[in-house]
Coordinates of C-alpha atoms and ligand atoms in Angstrom, one line a residue:
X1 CA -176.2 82.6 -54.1
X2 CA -174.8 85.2 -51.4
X3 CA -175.7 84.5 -47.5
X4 CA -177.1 86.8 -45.3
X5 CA -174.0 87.8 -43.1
X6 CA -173.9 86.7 -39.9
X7 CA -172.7 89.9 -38.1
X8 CA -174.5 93.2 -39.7
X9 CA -171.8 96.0 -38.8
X10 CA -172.4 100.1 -38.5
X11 CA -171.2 103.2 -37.0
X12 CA -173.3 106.0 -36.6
X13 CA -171.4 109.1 -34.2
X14 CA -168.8 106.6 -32.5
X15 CA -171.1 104.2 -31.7
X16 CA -170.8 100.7 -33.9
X17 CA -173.8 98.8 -33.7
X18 CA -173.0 94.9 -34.1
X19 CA -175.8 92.7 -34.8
X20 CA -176.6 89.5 -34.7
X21 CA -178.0 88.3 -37.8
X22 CA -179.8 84.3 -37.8
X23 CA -183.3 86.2 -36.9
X24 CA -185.0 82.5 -38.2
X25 CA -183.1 80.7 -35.2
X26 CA -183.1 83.9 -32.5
X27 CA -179.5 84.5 -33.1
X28 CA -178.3 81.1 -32.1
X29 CA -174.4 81.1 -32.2
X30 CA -172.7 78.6 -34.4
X31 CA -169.0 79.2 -35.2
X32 CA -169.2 81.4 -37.8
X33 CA -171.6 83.9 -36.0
X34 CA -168.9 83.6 -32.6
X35 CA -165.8 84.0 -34.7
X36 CA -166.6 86.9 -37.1
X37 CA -168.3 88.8 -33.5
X38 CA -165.0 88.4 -31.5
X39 CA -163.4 90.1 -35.1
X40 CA -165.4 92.5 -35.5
X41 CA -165.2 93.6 -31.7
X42 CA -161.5 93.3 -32.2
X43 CA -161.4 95.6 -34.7
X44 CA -163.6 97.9 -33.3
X45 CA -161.3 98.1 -30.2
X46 CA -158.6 99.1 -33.0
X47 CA -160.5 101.5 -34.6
X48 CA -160.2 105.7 -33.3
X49 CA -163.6 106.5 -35.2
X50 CA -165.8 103.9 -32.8
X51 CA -165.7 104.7 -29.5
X52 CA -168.8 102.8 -28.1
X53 CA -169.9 99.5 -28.9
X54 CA -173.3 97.8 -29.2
X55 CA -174.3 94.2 -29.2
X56 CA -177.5 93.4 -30.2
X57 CA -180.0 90.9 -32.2
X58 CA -182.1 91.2 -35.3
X59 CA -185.5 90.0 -35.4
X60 CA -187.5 89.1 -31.6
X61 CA -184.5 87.5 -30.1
X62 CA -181.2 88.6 -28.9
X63 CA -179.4 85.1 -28.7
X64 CA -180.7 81.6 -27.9
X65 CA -177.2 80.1 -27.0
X66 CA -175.3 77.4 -29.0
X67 CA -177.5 76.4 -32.3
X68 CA -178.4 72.9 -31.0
X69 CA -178.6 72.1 -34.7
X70 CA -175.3 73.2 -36.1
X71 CA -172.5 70.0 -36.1
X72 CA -169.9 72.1 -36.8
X73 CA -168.4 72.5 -33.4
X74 CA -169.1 68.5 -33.0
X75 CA -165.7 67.1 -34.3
X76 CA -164.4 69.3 -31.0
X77 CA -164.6 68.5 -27.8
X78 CA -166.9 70.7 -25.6
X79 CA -163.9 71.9 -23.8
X80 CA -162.1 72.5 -27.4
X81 CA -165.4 74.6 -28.4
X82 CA -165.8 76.6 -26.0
X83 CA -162.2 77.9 -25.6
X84 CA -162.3 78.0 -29.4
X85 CA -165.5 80.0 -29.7
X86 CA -167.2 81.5 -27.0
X87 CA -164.4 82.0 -24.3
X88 CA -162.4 84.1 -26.3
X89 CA -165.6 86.2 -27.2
X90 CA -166.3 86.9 -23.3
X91 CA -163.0 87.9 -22.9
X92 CA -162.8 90.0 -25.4
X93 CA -165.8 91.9 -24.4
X94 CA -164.4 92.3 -21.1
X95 CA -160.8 92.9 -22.3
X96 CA -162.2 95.4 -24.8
X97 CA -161.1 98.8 -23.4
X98 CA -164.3 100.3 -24.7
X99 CA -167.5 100.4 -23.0
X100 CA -169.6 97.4 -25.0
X101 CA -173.6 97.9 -24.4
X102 CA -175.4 94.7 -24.8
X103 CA -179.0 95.9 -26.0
X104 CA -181.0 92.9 -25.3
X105 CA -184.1 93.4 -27.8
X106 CA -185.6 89.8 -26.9
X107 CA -184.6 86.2 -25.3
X108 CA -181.2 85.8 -24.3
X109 CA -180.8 82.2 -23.2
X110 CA -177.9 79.7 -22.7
X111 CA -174.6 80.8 -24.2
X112 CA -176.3 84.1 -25.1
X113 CA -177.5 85.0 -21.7
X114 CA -174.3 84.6 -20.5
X115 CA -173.7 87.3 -23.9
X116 CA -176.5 89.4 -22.3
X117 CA -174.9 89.7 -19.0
X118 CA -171.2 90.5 -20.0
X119 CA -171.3 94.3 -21.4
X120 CA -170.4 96.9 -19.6
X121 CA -174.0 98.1 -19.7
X122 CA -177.1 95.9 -20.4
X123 CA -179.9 97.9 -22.0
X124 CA -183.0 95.9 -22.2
X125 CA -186.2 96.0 -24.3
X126 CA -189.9 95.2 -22.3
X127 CA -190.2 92.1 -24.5
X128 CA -186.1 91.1 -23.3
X129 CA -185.9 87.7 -21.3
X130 CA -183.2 86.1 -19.9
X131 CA -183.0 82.1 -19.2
X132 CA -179.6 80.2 -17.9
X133 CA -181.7 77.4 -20.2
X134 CA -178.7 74.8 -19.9
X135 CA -180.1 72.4 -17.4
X136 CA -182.4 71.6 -19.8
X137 CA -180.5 70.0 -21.8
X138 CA -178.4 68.7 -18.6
X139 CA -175.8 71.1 -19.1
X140 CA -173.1 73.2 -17.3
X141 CA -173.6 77.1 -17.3
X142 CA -170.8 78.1 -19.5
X143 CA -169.6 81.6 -21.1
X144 CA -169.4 83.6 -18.3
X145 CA -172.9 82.5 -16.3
X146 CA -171.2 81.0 -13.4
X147 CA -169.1 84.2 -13.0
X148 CA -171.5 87.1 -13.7
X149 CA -174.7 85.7 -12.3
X150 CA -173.6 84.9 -8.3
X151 CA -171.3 88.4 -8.8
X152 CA -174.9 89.8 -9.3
X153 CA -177.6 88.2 -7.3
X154 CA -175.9 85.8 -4.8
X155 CA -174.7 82.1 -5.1
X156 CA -178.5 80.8 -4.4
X157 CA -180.3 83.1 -6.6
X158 CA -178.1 82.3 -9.2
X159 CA -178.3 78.0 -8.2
X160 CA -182.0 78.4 -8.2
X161 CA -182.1 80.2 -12.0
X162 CA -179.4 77.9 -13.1
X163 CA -181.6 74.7 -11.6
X164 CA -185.3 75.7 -12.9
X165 CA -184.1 77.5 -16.0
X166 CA -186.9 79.9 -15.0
X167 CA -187.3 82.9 -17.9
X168 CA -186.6 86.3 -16.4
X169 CA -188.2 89.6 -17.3
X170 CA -187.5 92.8 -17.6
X171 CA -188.6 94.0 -14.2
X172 CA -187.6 91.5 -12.5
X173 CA -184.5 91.9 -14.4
X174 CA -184.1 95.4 -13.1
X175 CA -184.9 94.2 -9.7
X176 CA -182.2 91.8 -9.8
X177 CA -179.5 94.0 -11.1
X178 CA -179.1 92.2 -14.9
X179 CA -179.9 95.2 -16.9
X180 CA -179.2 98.7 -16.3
X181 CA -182.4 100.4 -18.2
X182 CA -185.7 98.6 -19.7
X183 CA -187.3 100.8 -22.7
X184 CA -190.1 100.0 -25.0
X185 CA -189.8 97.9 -27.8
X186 CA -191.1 100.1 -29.8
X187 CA -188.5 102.8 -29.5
X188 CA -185.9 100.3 -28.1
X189 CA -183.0 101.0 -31.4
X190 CA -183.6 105.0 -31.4
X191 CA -182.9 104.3 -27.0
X192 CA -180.0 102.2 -27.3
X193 CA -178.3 104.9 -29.8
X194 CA -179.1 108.0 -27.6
X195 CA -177.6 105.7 -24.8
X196 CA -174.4 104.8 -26.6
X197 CA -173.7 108.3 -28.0
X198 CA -174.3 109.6 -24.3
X199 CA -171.8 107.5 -23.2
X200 CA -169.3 108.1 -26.4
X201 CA -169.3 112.0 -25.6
X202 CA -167.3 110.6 -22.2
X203 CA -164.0 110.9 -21.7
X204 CA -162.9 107.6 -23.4
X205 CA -159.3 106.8 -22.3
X206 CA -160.6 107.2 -18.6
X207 CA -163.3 104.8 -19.1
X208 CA -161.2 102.2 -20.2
X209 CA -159.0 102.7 -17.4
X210 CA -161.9 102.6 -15.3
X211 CA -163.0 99.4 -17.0
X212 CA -159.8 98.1 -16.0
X213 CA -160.0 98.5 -12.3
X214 CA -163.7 97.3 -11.8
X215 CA -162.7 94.4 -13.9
X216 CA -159.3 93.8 -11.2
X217 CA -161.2 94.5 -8.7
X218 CA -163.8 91.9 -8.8
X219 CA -161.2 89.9 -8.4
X220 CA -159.1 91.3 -5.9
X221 CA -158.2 92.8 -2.4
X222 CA -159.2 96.3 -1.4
X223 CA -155.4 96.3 -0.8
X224 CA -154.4 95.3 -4.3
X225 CA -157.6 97.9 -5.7
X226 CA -156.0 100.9 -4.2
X227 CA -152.7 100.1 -6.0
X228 CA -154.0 99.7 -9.0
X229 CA -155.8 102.7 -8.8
X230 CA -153.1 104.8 -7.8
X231 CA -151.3 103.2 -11.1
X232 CA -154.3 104.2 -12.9
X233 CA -154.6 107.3 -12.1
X234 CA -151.4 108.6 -13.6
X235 CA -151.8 107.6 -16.9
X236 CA -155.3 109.0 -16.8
X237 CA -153.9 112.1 -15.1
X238 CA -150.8 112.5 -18.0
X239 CA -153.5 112.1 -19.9
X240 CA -155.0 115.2 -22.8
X241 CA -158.4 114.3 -21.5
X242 CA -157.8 115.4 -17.8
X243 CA -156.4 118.6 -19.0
X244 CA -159.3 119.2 -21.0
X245 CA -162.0 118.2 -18.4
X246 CA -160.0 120.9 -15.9
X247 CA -159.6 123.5 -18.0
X248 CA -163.4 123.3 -19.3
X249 CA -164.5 122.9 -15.6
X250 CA -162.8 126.5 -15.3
X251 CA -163.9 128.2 -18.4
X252 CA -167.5 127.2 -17.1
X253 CA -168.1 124.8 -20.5
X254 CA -168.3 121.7 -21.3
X255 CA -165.5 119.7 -22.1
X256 CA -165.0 118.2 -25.1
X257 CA -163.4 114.6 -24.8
X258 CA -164.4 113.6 -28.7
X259 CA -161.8 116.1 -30.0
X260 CA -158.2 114.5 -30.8
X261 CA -155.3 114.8 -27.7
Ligands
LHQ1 C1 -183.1 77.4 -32.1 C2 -182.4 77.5 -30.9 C3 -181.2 77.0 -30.7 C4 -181.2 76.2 -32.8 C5 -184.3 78.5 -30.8 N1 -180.6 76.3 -31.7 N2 -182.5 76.7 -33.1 C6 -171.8 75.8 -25.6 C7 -170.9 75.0 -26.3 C8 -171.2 73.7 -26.7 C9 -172.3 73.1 -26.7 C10 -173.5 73.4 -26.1 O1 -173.8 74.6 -25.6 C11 -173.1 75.7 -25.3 C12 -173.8 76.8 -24.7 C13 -175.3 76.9 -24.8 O2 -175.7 77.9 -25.2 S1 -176.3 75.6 -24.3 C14 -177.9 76.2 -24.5 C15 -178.4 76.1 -26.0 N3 -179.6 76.8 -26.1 C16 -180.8 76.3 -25.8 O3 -180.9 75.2 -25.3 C17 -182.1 77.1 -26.1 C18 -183.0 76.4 -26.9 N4 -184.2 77.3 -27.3 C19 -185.2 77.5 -26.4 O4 -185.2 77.0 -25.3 C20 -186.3 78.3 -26.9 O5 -186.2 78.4 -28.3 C21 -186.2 79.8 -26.4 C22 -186.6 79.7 -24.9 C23 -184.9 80.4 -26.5 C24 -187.3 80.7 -27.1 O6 -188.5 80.0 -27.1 P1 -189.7 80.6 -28.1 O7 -189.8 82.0 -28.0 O8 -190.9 79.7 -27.8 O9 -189.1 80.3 -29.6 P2 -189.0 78.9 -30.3 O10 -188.6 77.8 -29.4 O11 -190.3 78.6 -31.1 O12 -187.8 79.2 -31.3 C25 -188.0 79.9 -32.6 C26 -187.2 79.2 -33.6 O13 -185.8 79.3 -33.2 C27 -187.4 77.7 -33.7 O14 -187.3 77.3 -35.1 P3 -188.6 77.0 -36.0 O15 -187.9 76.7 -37.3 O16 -189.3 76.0 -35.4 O17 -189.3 78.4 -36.1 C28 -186.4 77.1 -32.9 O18 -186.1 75.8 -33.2 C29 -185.2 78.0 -33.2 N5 -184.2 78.0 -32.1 N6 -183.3 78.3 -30.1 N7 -180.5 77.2 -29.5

């Protein structure tokens, strides 16, 4: 008997759609699901024909967190697990110097809220929710939460979800700055695509610089920003790209980053 596979893979113009695939459970992670997305993002960084990436969940959720049923991570420690599993996932997203679009197409909770909030761009459906759901089960925030939530709606918003393990929609998720865009379930996939291949006509070796520095600077001093930016800019500047964006800002056309430097 063959398995469904966890992760459903495809590319369609640049853009490789990665999908969570345990629809039954609404995409809750166990190892394998963790281990074979943090691959298959790998490779997609290593690949020239993918240029945006998209994380998203079959079936009405995007990811309910840790499979509470799944033993497998059980002879580790919860430490061991998560810097087995899902901490090197996050940081590969965020290491990734691709944009990654997380296309939230229903509840994101635990673990996979934490999923939800690391792409570089969240794109959510109307029937998208989002719940830090880990006090319930008198639990730390883990995977990124505590990082990305008081980053984007203050240290008592973010205590206050954390605490009640409220559900969050869509509007209110725009309100709060967790998604970037909210579009109808109905033509959510045929949204997310136009999205991604808007975003992989862009000049892609700039992006990831630029990637690079938001990521730095969320961590750093305006001091240490302007350095790195001035480092920054002159590989982006000895880059083919630049040249091309200049020259079709003079011919009065528009450039062309997808062709090869
Ligand atoms: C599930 C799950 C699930 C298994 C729904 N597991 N089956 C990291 C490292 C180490 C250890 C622990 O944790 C972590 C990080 C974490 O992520 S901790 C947080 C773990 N996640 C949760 O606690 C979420 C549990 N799920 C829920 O609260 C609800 O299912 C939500 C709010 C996500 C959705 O509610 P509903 O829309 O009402 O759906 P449902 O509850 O009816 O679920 C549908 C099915 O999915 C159901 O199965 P069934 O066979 O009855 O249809 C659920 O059992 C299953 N499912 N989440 N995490």
């Amino acid at each position: 008997m063959t398995s469904e596979p966890v992760i459903l893979s495809r590319t369609q113009a640049g853009v490789r759609t990665l999908t969570l695939n345990r629809p039954d459970k609404l995409n809750a992670a166990n190892d394998a699901l963790l281990l074979t997305l943090t691959g298959e993002l790998e490779a997609a960084g290593r690949d020239p024909e993918v240029r945006v990436v998209v994380i998203t969940g079959a079936g009405r959720g995007f990811c309910a967190g840790q499979d509470l049923g799944d033993v497998s991570g059980r002879d580790m420690t919860f430490t061991e697990h998560l810097n087995h599993t899902y901490n090197p996932l996050i940081r590969t997203i965020r290491g990734l110097d691709k944009p990654v679009i997380t296309a939230v197409n229903g509840v994101a909770a635990g673990a996979g809220a934490s999923l939800a909030l690391s792409g570089d761009i969240r794109l959510w459906a109307g029937s998208a929710s989002l719940i830090e759901v880990f006090s319930n089960i008198a639990l730390v925030p883990d995977s990124g939460s505590t990082w990305f939530l008081p980053r984007l709606v203050g240290y008592h918003r973010a205590f206050e979800l954390m605490a009640l393990a409220e559900k969050v929609g869509p509007q209110d998720a725009l309100r709060l700055g967790l998604c970037e865009h909210v579009y109808p379930d109905e033509s959510f996939r045929e949204e997310v695509q136009q999205y991604a291949e808007r975003l992989a006509a862009r000049p892609l070796h700039a992006l990831g610089l630029t990637k690079r520095a938001l990521n730095a600077a969320l961590n750093s001093t305006l001091d240490q920003a302007l350095d790195l930016e001035a480092e920054l800019q002159q590989l982006a500047g000895d880059h083919w790209e630049h040249e091309e964006g200049v020259t079709a800002f003079g011919a009065r056309r528009a450039p062309d980053f997808r062709r090869e430097g």
